[in-house]
């Protein structure tokens, strides 16, 4: 297990695409924008920097600077947590959130791309942000002008809207009690014609909250079904894709689930994938026997694949990134500990209804190998998949094959203008994290809630932190109640002891 991962490896939204020609990626503490020029079949990349971003040390200055770099790396307050981009009018806007709780906004005009850009606006956030999204907030007055803002999902479970203009305080939209937001999306609704938009927010408490937007105090429903934290969520944010109001989520329980957020129903699921063990190097799928859900302890492969011994020899591979294609016809999944991504086609619904006829199991169509652990995913409008990986490749590009089935993909990274532009823009070595899922010193996933209950102490394991996770409605109440009871008993003993000492002193004086 990765027991030495620092607390900073919590970056989630490291890659984001805007329309068909703009991509923004985060490489440690540096953000790069790639602009695709279809007319010349080329691409150019430039950096989004700020005043606090320091250049690399001069190699000729000696080994002292190299040692300082290593010390700074252990506590890098400039590490990027999330990035996003959006085209507003004739301008392109970019947002970058960092470990030091700063939110930097950049305004770039077409043709103004240069080597580096400084932020147009900088906000100080109350907590670190793991997910970002641009949005339009309608005016509260009739005939007013709508306001553009950046939505932020932070580590305290709050979602705030920050203005693109300096000096305007943020607006609190909603909060997930005692939780951590792991994803947010502003999506279109096919049912609510009055408001038209919804806000989807996922958290570490295995749920997705559906709220009206911008009237986020109105909660429409929750999408429930995961057993552990939601690690990643995606939806088609540019509108409903062919009448499909769908979103996809990955969880610590190993499942990837497809939802209809207008009907609040689960309509599909990707089988659990088991990581290879030292005894067996094969990656296995664990399929449900009833087709309605997957038990994390059910390793019946349905066709003689997988046994109870397989469960002992393998560990569940947690989805660290999921992506829904622009036409909502494919799902791409990257899993922790596996150097590849999986493509899962979604069956086409009937022409009479945009809904799938029933719950479906979304089997893998193709596995695409990566040279290192995938860290983030992104779809392009042409059906291409971008994958952020560790150095020195940084970015991989997979395109649908020109011949044969449209579900087959090929790796075009060596000849991709996007990949080449990014590699040319990186002027020094950048060390990327091994994974975007943070682990503590015990090797447990930090997003997974910790149980510290009486049963652990009775077993003599009170010093061992066990993974698990209280249900989201418990909110650690058992632990809080236990500590309060211990304090009450301590006060009672001290009062009794003090009373006894006073009586003894009185008798001695008599």
Tab-separated table of C-alpha atoms in Angstrom, residues 338-341 368-374 387-396 398 411 413-414 423:
chain	number	residue	atom	x	y	z
A	338	UNK	CA	-4.367	-0.415	-12.759
A	339	UNK	CA	-2.395	1.152	-15.620
A	340	UNK	CA	-5.212	1.114	-18.146
A	341	UNK	CA	-8.661	2.516	-18.863
A	368	UNK	CA	-6.632	0.679	-23.389
A	369	UNK	CA	-3.187	0.323	-21.835
A	370	UNK	CA	-1.417	3.292	-20.295
A	371	UNK	CA	2.272	3.507	-19.415
A	372	UNK	CA	1.469	4.685	-15.877
A	373	UNK	CA	-1.465	5.193	-13.535
A	374	UNK	CA	-4.245	7.278	-15.160
A	387	UNK	CA	-5.963	10.647	-20.240
A	388	UNK	CA	-3.682	12.478	-17.820
A	389	UNK	CA	-0.783	10.291	-16.647
A	390	UNK	CA	2.542	10.717	-14.905
A	391	UNK	CA	5.683	12.096	-16.497
A	392	UNK	CA	7.168	12.039	-19.033
A	393	UNK	CA	4.095	11.457	-21.247
A	394	UNK	CA	1.669	13.574	-19.185
A	395	UNK	CA	-1.155	13.279	-21.736
A	396	UNK	CA	-2.432	10.330	-23.784
A	398	UNK	CA	-7.146	7.754	-27.819
A	411	UNK	CA	-3.623	5.217	-29.206
A	413	UNK	CA	-0.511	9.928	-28.661
A	414	UNK	CA	2.790	9.799	-30.588
A	423	UNK	CA	5.281	18.108	-23.867
